[in-house]
Every structure is written in structure tokens, then in C-alpha cells.
Amino acid sequence: IISSKEQPVIQKLLDKKLDSFFDYDLIGSVEQIKSMTSPTQYEACFVVSGASSVPIHQVKPILEEIILRSPNLTWVHSYMAGVDYLFTDALIKSKSIVLTNARGAYDASLVEFVLLSIIYFAKKMHLFQKFKTEHKYQKLIVNDASNAKVGIIGYGSIGKNTAILLKKAINAKIYAIKSSPSSDPNDKELLHFIGQEADLPYVLSEVDYVVNILPLTPKTQHYFNMSVFKQMKSSAVFINIGRGSSVVEEDLVEALKTGIIYGAGLDVYDVEPLPSGSPLYDLDNVLMSPHSMGNTMLYWDHCLESFEEELKNFTSKKPFKNTVDLSKRYQQILSLMLC
């Protein structure tokens, strides 16, 4: 297990006595795994990083070393949905290792941040916050969030749950961009429009809010650049709950400063922690979260439930539920592309 003892999900694992089903080592550094006798007897690896645990940027070298030293390793599980932080050379080249993740574990909380961002900018709370710091009592005409046009770029599990909540809460008109044609008949009723990448310019020109939920792949690296922002309405808000590195941050800052777009709601950044010198901190038209919108107590419960389910599949030699297609480097659920 790549983690530290202080990590909440590890404590929950111990509380539920799941460790009685397997022997394990807690690995917190490359030096620790290098000091072990090689080859190891590891058959599986559970990766838990982030707050109170191994920093996410340290995971790759640890996992690489584990894979190289573990000929019996056939399963790697990520405690979260995003898996780009696990893409080591050894993992990608492996023909025997299956990668799974906790897809859906924090959908609800992330979706709530999208709704928050929409209401925040519709009600011009960024301006009222500014007036408050200036000790001004100034009235404004605000907008309705109801019937907002929302573009979801990356229509997978989180995207679908975003659409469901926004439809219920504010009767939003949802425009979705998906990498492959939808096979879900419910999408016809849920979505106002669904298209593929070629339809992105149309969606960007139509919607009031653009929600990025793209996975990070070589193709989506710095996908949202000035060219994309210029295709959006000047009144539009960009919301990112996907991956920070899918955005050219300098272009986003320029678009926000010059009025190319109206605002941004951000939970993720190209470099994390976001450097103290980032101009994003100084922009009034940015709603910021330090990558915390999925970090709820329920989230850790869902993570553990996901691990338990996949552990049962592993020990009983049944198919995994949430496998990741390493050739495409993003989520594949029962061979159906959802992102």
C-alpha cells in the first residue's frame, strides 16, 4: 500500500479489519522499497496519496520501483478516479498488470461545486465580496441561474451526474461533448445536445458555463488554450473540476483579465500546490478551491467501498468493475468508453 498510516482511508481499512484478508506493507518512499529484498512477493498495490499521505508527485517513482521489483504484481488500484499520476513507464508497458480506480467516489461533491460556481457568478457574488472588503453597500441587478446553458466537456460518470443535478436544481440546458457516441437512451431526455469533438466550437458559442471534466491524456494536455477561450461567450464562466494540466493557465489568466470570458470556478491547477505568486489569487472573478471539492468524509467511505469491491473481484478471480485502458490512458468501463 503506497500511503502513510495517518491517511484516513488506511485508518478505515484497519478499523474494518480488511487487513486480516491479506499481508501488506505501507510504502512511503522510494528509499523504503529499494531497501527491501528483491524480488518482492507483492501481487497487488493499493495507491493512496494526497493530504496526510504520500504527496502525489512522489507516487510515480515509488510505483515504478514496486513494479520493477514485483514479478507477481497483477493489480494496481487507485483510491481516486484520476489515474494520470500513476502512468509510469513500467505500468504502461506491462502486459500483466490491470489498473483499476475509484470511479464515482467523489462525483456528488464535485458536482455540487459546479452548481455552486454557477450560482456564485449568476448572483454576482464575486462583486459583492469585493464590495464587502471595500465596506461598500452597493446594489446590482443579478442573473437567474435557472435555465442556464451548461456545456460539459468530458461526459463520463462525473459529467452525467453533473447533468442530472443541474437539470433537477436549475432546469439547466445541458450540452455535452463525448469522445464516442452515447449508448444511453436516457441521455436523449437529460441532454439538450450531445456531440463529439467536432461539435466543440458550436457548444462553446452557445453555453453560459463551460465545465471541464476531461481526463488527462497526451491529447488533452493544455487542451483549453486561448483559442478555446476566444470561442466562448464573453459572458461565459469556465469551471474546471477535471485536470489542471488540461488548461494553459497563462491563457486562462489573460482571458479573465481582458474580459474574453467573464469568470472561472477552479478546483484544480496546472501546478499544485498553486504557487503563491500565481496571478489567479489576485483576480476577483475567480472562485478558487485548493483541490478540495472531493475531499469529504463520505468520499473516504466511498473509496474504501470501491477498494473492497475490487478486492473481492481480485481474490475470487472475477472481472474488475472499474478498469483503466492503459493504451488510451483513461477510464474504460466494461469496454464502453464513457469519457
mmCIF file of C-alpha atoms in Angstrom, residues 18-259:
data_model
loop_
_atom_site.group_PDB
_atom_site.id
_atom_site.type_symbol
_atom_site.label_atom_id
_atom_site.label_comp_id
_atom_site.label_asym_id
_atom_site.label_seq_id
_atom_site.Cartn_x
_atom_site.Cartn_y
_atom_site.Cartn_z
ATOM 1 C CA LEU A 18 -9.731 -5.747 5.944
ATOM 2 C CA ASP A 19 -6.039 -6.277 6.592
ATOM 3 C CA SER A 20 -6.943 -9.686 8.041
ATOM 4 C CA PHE A 21 -7.512 -10.857 4.458
ATOM 5 C CA PHE A 22 -4.006 -10.019 3.233
ATOM 6 C CA ASP A 23 -0.469 -9.226 4.303
ATOM 7 C CA TYR A 24 0.717 -5.738 3.411
ATOM 8 C CA ASP A 25 3.470 -3.169 3.763
ATOM 9 C CA LEU A 26 2.922 0.578 3.964
ATOM 10 C CA ILE A 27 5.332 2.167 1.468
ATOM 11 C CA GLY A 28 6.008 5.883 1.848
ATOM 12 C CA SER A 29 9.215 6.463 -0.120
ATOM 13 C CA VAL A 30 11.405 5.139 -2.926
ATOM 14 C CA GLU A 31 14.169 4.514 -0.403
ATOM 15 C CA GLN A 32 11.890 2.217 1.583
ATOM 16 C CA ILE A 33 11.112 -0.067 -1.347
ATOM 17 C CA LYS A 34 14.738 -0.032 -2.517
ATOM 18 C CA SER A 35 15.855 -1.246 0.898
ATOM 19 C CA MET A 36 13.682 -4.367 0.633
ATOM 20 C CA THR A 37 14.782 -7.761 -0.588
ATOM 21 C CA SER A 38 14.248 -8.093 -4.321
ATOM 22 C CA PRO A 39 12.160 -9.526 -5.849
ATOM 23 C CA THR A 40 9.166 -8.764 -3.622
ATOM 24 C CA GLN A 41 6.164 -11.069 -3.244
ATOM 25 C CA TYR A 42 3.614 -8.327 -3.930
ATOM 26 C CA GLU A 43 0.612 -9.390 -6.003
ATOM 27 C CA ALA A 44 -1.317 -6.123 -5.748
ATOM 28 C CA CYS A 45 -0.735 -2.446 -4.978
ATOM 29 C CA PHE A 46 -3.239 -0.013 -3.439
ATOM 30 C CA VAL A 47 -2.279 3.644 -4.006
ATOM 31 C CA VAL A 48 -3.463 6.340 -1.579
ATOM 32 C CA SER A 49 -1.836 9.759 -1.929
ATOM 33 C CA GLY A 50 -2.607 13.402 -1.156
ATOM 34 C CA ALA A 51 -3.325 15.066 2.172
ATOM 35 C CA SER A 52 -1.948 13.248 5.221
ATOM 36 C CA SER A 53 -0.254 10.770 2.936
ATOM 37 C CA VAL A 54 2.424 10.393 0.264
ATOM 38 C CA PRO A 55 2.479 13.574 -1.900
ATOM 39 C CA ILE A 56 1.034 12.855 -5.318
ATOM 40 C CA HIS A 57 4.236 13.832 -7.162
ATOM 41 C CA GLN A 58 6.161 11.152 -5.235
ATOM 42 C CA VAL A 59 3.865 8.293 -6.229
ATOM 43 C CA LYS A 60 5.261 7.617 -9.719
ATOM 44 C CA PRO A 61 8.837 6.778 -8.681
ATOM 45 C CA ILE A 62 7.574 4.582 -5.826
ATOM 46 C CA LEU A 63 5.153 2.681 -8.054
ATOM 47 C CA GLU A 64 7.791 2.303 -10.779
ATOM 48 C CA GLU A 65 10.188 0.733 -8.296
ATOM 49 C CA ILE A 66 7.489 -1.583 -6.915
ATOM 50 C CA ILE A 67 6.554 -2.810 -10.403
ATOM 51 C CA LEU A 68 10.181 -3.419 -11.387
ATOM 52 C CA ARG A 69 10.786 -5.409 -8.194
ATOM 53 C CA SER A 70 7.492 -7.373 -8.164
ATOM 54 C CA PRO A 71 7.199 -10.023 -10.894
ATOM 55 C CA ASN A 72 3.960 -11.363 -9.350
ATOM 56 C CA LEU A 73 2.205 -7.986 -9.383
ATOM 57 C CA THR A 74 -1.001 -8.166 -11.446
ATOM 58 C CA TRP A 75 -3.249 -5.443 -9.976
ATOM 59 C CA VAL A 76 -2.835 -1.745 -9.115
ATOM 60 C CA HIS A 77 -5.765 0.174 -7.612
ATOM 61 C CA SER A 78 -6.040 3.964 -7.309
ATOM 62 C CA TYR A 79 -8.037 5.374 -4.406
ATOM 63 C CA MET A 80 -9.355 8.122 -6.705
ATOM 64 C CA ALA A 81 -10.776 8.369 -10.231
ATOM 65 C CA GLY A 82 -7.887 10.280 -11.787
ATOM 66 C CA VAL A 83 -5.002 7.966 -12.644
ATOM 67 C CA ASP A 84 -2.594 10.087 -14.689
ATOM 68 C CA TYR A 85 -0.330 10.361 -11.615
ATOM 69 C CA LEU A 86 0.246 6.582 -11.898
ATOM 70 C CA PHE A 87 1.370 6.417 -15.516
ATOM 71 C CA THR A 88 4.908 5.122 -15.105
ATOM 72 C CA ASP A 89 6.831 3.540 -17.978
ATOM 73 C CA ALA A 90 6.748 0.144 -16.283
ATOM 74 C CA LEU A 91 2.966 0.270 -15.780
ATOM 75 C CA ILE A 92 2.187 1.379 -19.331
ATOM 76 C CA LYS A 93 4.476 -1.265 -20.841
ATOM 77 C CA SER A 94 3.216 -4.066 -18.606
ATOM 78 C CA LYS A 95 1.173 -6.810 -20.262
ATOM 79 C CA SER A 96 0.110 -8.427 -16.981
ATOM 80 C CA ILE A 97 -0.968 -5.566 -14.674
ATOM 81 C CA VAL A 98 -4.578 -4.390 -14.511
ATOM 82 C CA LEU A 99 -5.199 -0.830 -13.273
ATOM 83 C CA THR A 100 -8.488 -0.017 -11.516
ATOM 84 C CA ASN A 101 -9.769 3.126 -9.825
ATOM 85 C CA ALA A 102 -12.441 4.529 -7.532
ATOM 86 C CA ARG A 103 -14.596 5.860 -10.312
ATOM 87 C CA GLY A 104 -17.641 7.664 -8.914
ATOM 88 C CA ALA A 105 -16.298 8.013 -5.359
ATOM 89 C CA TYR A 106 -16.477 11.779 -5.299
ATOM 90 C CA ASP A 107 -18.931 12.548 -8.075
ATOM 91 C CA ALA A 108 -21.537 14.113 -5.768
ATOM 92 C CA SER A 109 -19.199 16.595 -4.098
ATOM 93 C CA LEU A 110 -17.564 17.717 -7.340
ATOM 94 C CA VAL A 111 -20.949 18.188 -8.967
ATOM 95 C CA GLU A 112 -22.005 20.420 -6.073
ATOM 96 C CA PHE A 113 -19.011 22.672 -6.788
ATOM 97 C CA VAL A 114 -20.243 23.094 -10.363
ATOM 98 C CA LEU A 115 -23.663 24.167 -9.071
ATOM 99 C CA LEU A 116 -22.002 26.487 -6.541
ATOM 100 C CA SER A 117 -19.907 28.123 -9.266
ATOM 101 C CA ILE A 118 -22.951 28.696 -11.470
ATOM 102 C CA ILE A 119 -24.968 30.297 -8.675
ATOM 103 C CA TYR A 120 -21.931 32.264 -7.435
ATOM 104 C CA PHE A 121 -21.426 34.016 -10.764
ATOM 105 C CA ALA A 122 -25.109 34.268 -11.695
ATOM 106 C CA LYS A 123 -25.721 36.154 -8.439
ATOM 107 C CA LYS A 124 -22.501 38.186 -8.949
ATOM 108 C CA MET A 125 -21.179 37.133 -5.575
ATOM 109 C CA HIS A 126 -17.623 37.879 -6.711
ATOM 110 C CA LEU A 127 -18.609 41.555 -6.971
ATOM 111 C CA PHE A 128 -20.480 41.567 -3.660
ATOM 112 C CA GLN A 129 -17.429 40.026 -1.983
ATOM 113 C CA LYS A 130 -15.312 42.830 -3.429
ATOM 114 C CA PHE A 131 -17.792 45.443 -2.189
ATOM 115 C CA LYS A 132 -17.681 43.857 1.248
ATOM 116 C CA THR A 133 -13.890 44.197 1.526
ATOM 117 C CA GLU A 134 -14.267 47.828 0.425
ATOM 118 C CA HIS A 135 -17.053 48.407 3.013
ATOM 119 C CA LYS A 136 -19.474 49.358 0.240
ATOM 120 C CA TYR A 137 -23.220 48.723 0.307
ATOM 121 C CA GLN A 138 -23.930 48.655 -3.412
ATOM 122 C CA LYS A 139 -26.870 47.038 -5.147
ATOM 123 C CA LEU A 140 -26.646 45.299 -8.522
ATOM 124 C CA ILE A 141 -29.013 43.588 -10.911
ATOM 125 C CA VAL A 142 -28.172 39.897 -10.761
ATOM 126 C CA ASN A 143 -28.984 36.994 -13.081
ATOM 127 C CA ASP A 144 -31.128 33.904 -12.762
ATOM 128 C CA ALA A 145 -29.322 30.596 -12.612
ATOM 129 C CA SER A 146 -32.488 28.883 -13.853
ATOM 130 C CA ASN A 147 -32.396 27.581 -17.418
ATOM 131 C CA ALA A 148 -28.676 28.247 -17.730
ATOM 132 C CA LYS A 149 -26.970 26.704 -20.737
ATOM 133 C CA VAL A 150 -24.150 24.463 -19.498
ATOM 134 C CA GLY A 151 -21.544 22.736 -21.627
ATOM 135 C CA ILE A 152 -19.986 19.590 -20.156
ATOM 136 C CA ILE A 153 -16.694 18.750 -21.849
ATOM 137 C CA GLY A 154 -15.898 15.131 -20.948
ATOM 138 C CA TYR A 155 -19.227 13.397 -20.470
ATOM 139 C CA GLY A 156 -18.359 10.429 -18.270
ATOM 140 C CA SER A 157 -19.579 9.432 -14.815
ATOM 141 C CA ILE A 158 -18.995 12.849 -13.240
ATOM 142 C CA GLY A 159 -20.369 14.558 -16.337
ATOM 143 C CA LYS A 160 -23.575 12.545 -16.230
ATOM 144 C CA ASN A 161 -24.062 13.239 -12.518
ATOM 145 C CA THR A 162 -23.394 16.921 -13.180
ATOM 146 C CA ALA A 163 -26.106 16.935 -15.808
ATOM 147 C CA ILE A 164 -28.575 15.167 -13.510
ATOM 148 C CA LEU A 165 -28.067 17.615 -10.623
ATOM 149 C CA LEU A 166 -28.143 20.753 -12.782
ATOM 150 C CA LYS A 167 -31.267 19.563 -14.551
ATOM 151 C CA LYS A 168 -33.028 18.986 -11.225
ATOM 152 C CA ALA A 169 -31.721 22.062 -9.405
ATOM 153 C CA ILE A 170 -31.920 24.810 -12.031
ATOM 154 C CA ASN A 171 -33.504 23.156 -15.074
ATOM 155 C CA ALA A 172 -30.265 23.698 -16.961
ATOM 156 C CA LYS A 173 -29.965 23.018 -20.670
ATOM 157 C CA ILE A 174 -27.062 20.609 -20.941
ATOM 158 C CA TYR A 175 -24.752 20.458 -23.939
ATOM 159 C CA ALA A 176 -22.339 17.531 -23.718
ATOM 160 C CA ILE A 177 -19.169 16.643 -25.592
ATOM 161 C CA LYS A 178 -18.230 12.970 -25.528
ATOM 162 C CA SER A 179 -15.402 11.102 -27.227
ATOM 163 C CA SER A 180 -17.729 8.447 -28.640
ATOM 164 C CA PRO A 181 -21.454 8.273 -29.464
ATOM 165 C CA SER A 182 -23.739 7.827 -26.456
ATOM 166 C CA SER A 183 -25.411 4.456 -25.981
ATOM 167 C CA ASP A 184 -27.537 5.534 -23.004
ATOM 168 C CA PRO A 185 -31.168 6.110 -24.070
ATOM 169 C CA ASN A 186 -31.715 8.330 -21.015
ATOM 170 C CA ASP A 187 -29.310 10.912 -22.450
ATOM 171 C CA LYS A 188 -31.916 11.964 -25.016
ATOM 172 C CA GLU A 189 -34.171 13.219 -22.243
ATOM 173 C CA LEU A 190 -31.399 14.505 -19.975
ATOM 174 C CA LEU A 191 -29.370 16.413 -22.562
ATOM 175 C CA HIS A 192 -30.311 19.302 -24.810
ATOM 176 C CA PHE A 193 -27.430 18.429 -27.141
ATOM 177 C CA ILE A 194 -24.746 15.745 -27.281
ATOM 178 C CA GLY A 195 -21.884 15.733 -29.741
ATOM 179 C CA GLN A 196 -18.266 14.848 -30.258
ATOM 180 C CA GLU A 197 -15.078 16.886 -30.509
ATOM 181 C CA ALA A 198 -16.002 18.343 -33.901
ATOM 182 C CA ASP A 199 -19.042 19.951 -32.218
ATOM 183 C CA LEU A 200 -16.977 21.760 -29.565
ATOM 184 C CA PRO A 201 -16.968 25.173 -31.353
ATOM 185 C CA TYR A 202 -20.769 25.096 -31.545
ATOM 186 C CA VAL A 203 -21.123 24.205 -27.855
ATOM 187 C CA LEU A 204 -18.625 26.863 -26.759
ATOM 188 C CA SER A 205 -20.521 29.544 -28.676
ATOM 189 C CA GLU A 206 -23.872 28.550 -27.185
ATOM 190 C CA VAL A 207 -23.371 27.967 -23.472
ATOM 191 C CA ASP A 208 -23.127 30.243 -20.438
ATOM 192 C CA TYR A 209 -20.926 27.856 -18.438
ATOM 193 C CA VAL A 210 -18.200 25.532 -19.730
ATOM 194 C CA VAL A 211 -17.403 22.641 -17.376
ATOM 195 C CA ASN A 212 -14.130 20.800 -17.960
ATOM 196 C CA ILE A 213 -14.187 17.167 -16.819
ATOM 197 C CA LEU A 214 -11.698 15.810 -19.343
ATOM 198 C CA PRO A 215 -9.276 13.126 -18.186
ATOM 199 C CA LEU A 216 -5.605 13.993 -18.597
ATOM 200 C CA THR A 217 -4.112 12.279 -21.631
ATOM 201 C CA PRO A 218 -1.432 13.368 -24.096
ATOM 202 C CA LYS A 219 -4.266 14.669 -26.293
ATOM 203 C CA THR A 220 -5.961 16.713 -23.555
ATOM 204 C CA GLN A 221 -2.762 18.235 -22.115
ATOM 205 C CA HIS A 222 -3.236 22.047 -22.344
ATOM 206 C CA TYR A 223 -6.438 21.476 -24.326
ATOM 207 C CA PHE A 224 -8.071 24.666 -23.065
ATOM 208 C CA ASN A 225 -5.954 27.459 -24.524
ATOM 209 C CA MET A 226 -6.593 30.990 -25.765
ATOM 210 C CA SER A 227 -8.082 29.667 -28.991
ATOM 211 C CA VAL A 228 -10.714 27.787 -26.994
ATOM 212 C CA PHE A 229 -11.433 30.679 -24.625
ATOM 213 C CA LYS A 230 -11.953 33.028 -27.573
ATOM 214 C CA GLN A 231 -14.692 30.726 -28.868
ATOM 215 C CA MET A 232 -16.634 31.161 -25.629
ATOM 216 C CA LYS A 233 -19.084 33.982 -24.940
ATOM 217 C CA SER A 234 -17.573 36.998 -23.191
ATOM 218 C CA SER A 235 -20.268 36.440 -20.536
ATOM 219 C CA ALA A 236 -19.312 32.773 -20.060
ATOM 220 C CA VAL A 237 -17.742 31.161 -16.999
ATOM 221 C CA PHE A 238 -15.140 28.391 -17.198
ATOM 222 C CA ILE A 239 -15.403 25.727 -14.464
ATOM 223 C CA ASN A 240 -12.622 23.163 -14.002
ATOM 224 C CA ILE A 241 -13.138 20.024 -11.927
ATOM 225 C CA GLY A 242 -11.143 17.852 -14.324
ATOM 226 C CA ARG A 243 -7.387 18.221 -14.512
ATOM 227 C CA GLY A 244 -5.371 21.412 -14.044
ATOM 228 C CA SER A 245 -2.890 20.439 -16.733
ATOM 229 C CA SER A 246 -5.631 20.361 -19.367
ATOM 230 C CA VAL A 247 -5.582 24.180 -19.180
ATOM 231 C CA VAL A 248 -2.942 26.646 -20.354
ATOM 232 C CA GLU A 249 -3.079 28.662 -17.143
ATOM 233 C CA GLU A 250 -1.387 31.754 -18.602
ATOM 234 C CA ASP A 251 -4.066 31.880 -21.307
ATOM 235 C CA LEU A 252 -6.826 31.487 -18.732
ATOM 236 C CA VAL A 253 -5.420 34.362 -16.668
ATOM 237 C CA GLU A 254 -5.213 36.569 -19.763
ATOM 238 C CA ALA A 255 -8.761 35.657 -20.801
ATOM 239 C CA LEU A 256 -10.029 36.569 -17.322
ATOM 240 C CA LYS A 257 -8.060 39.813 -17.139
ATOM 241 C CA THR A 258 -9.082 41.080 -20.565
ATOM 242 C CA GLY A 259 -12.751 40.117 -20.468
#
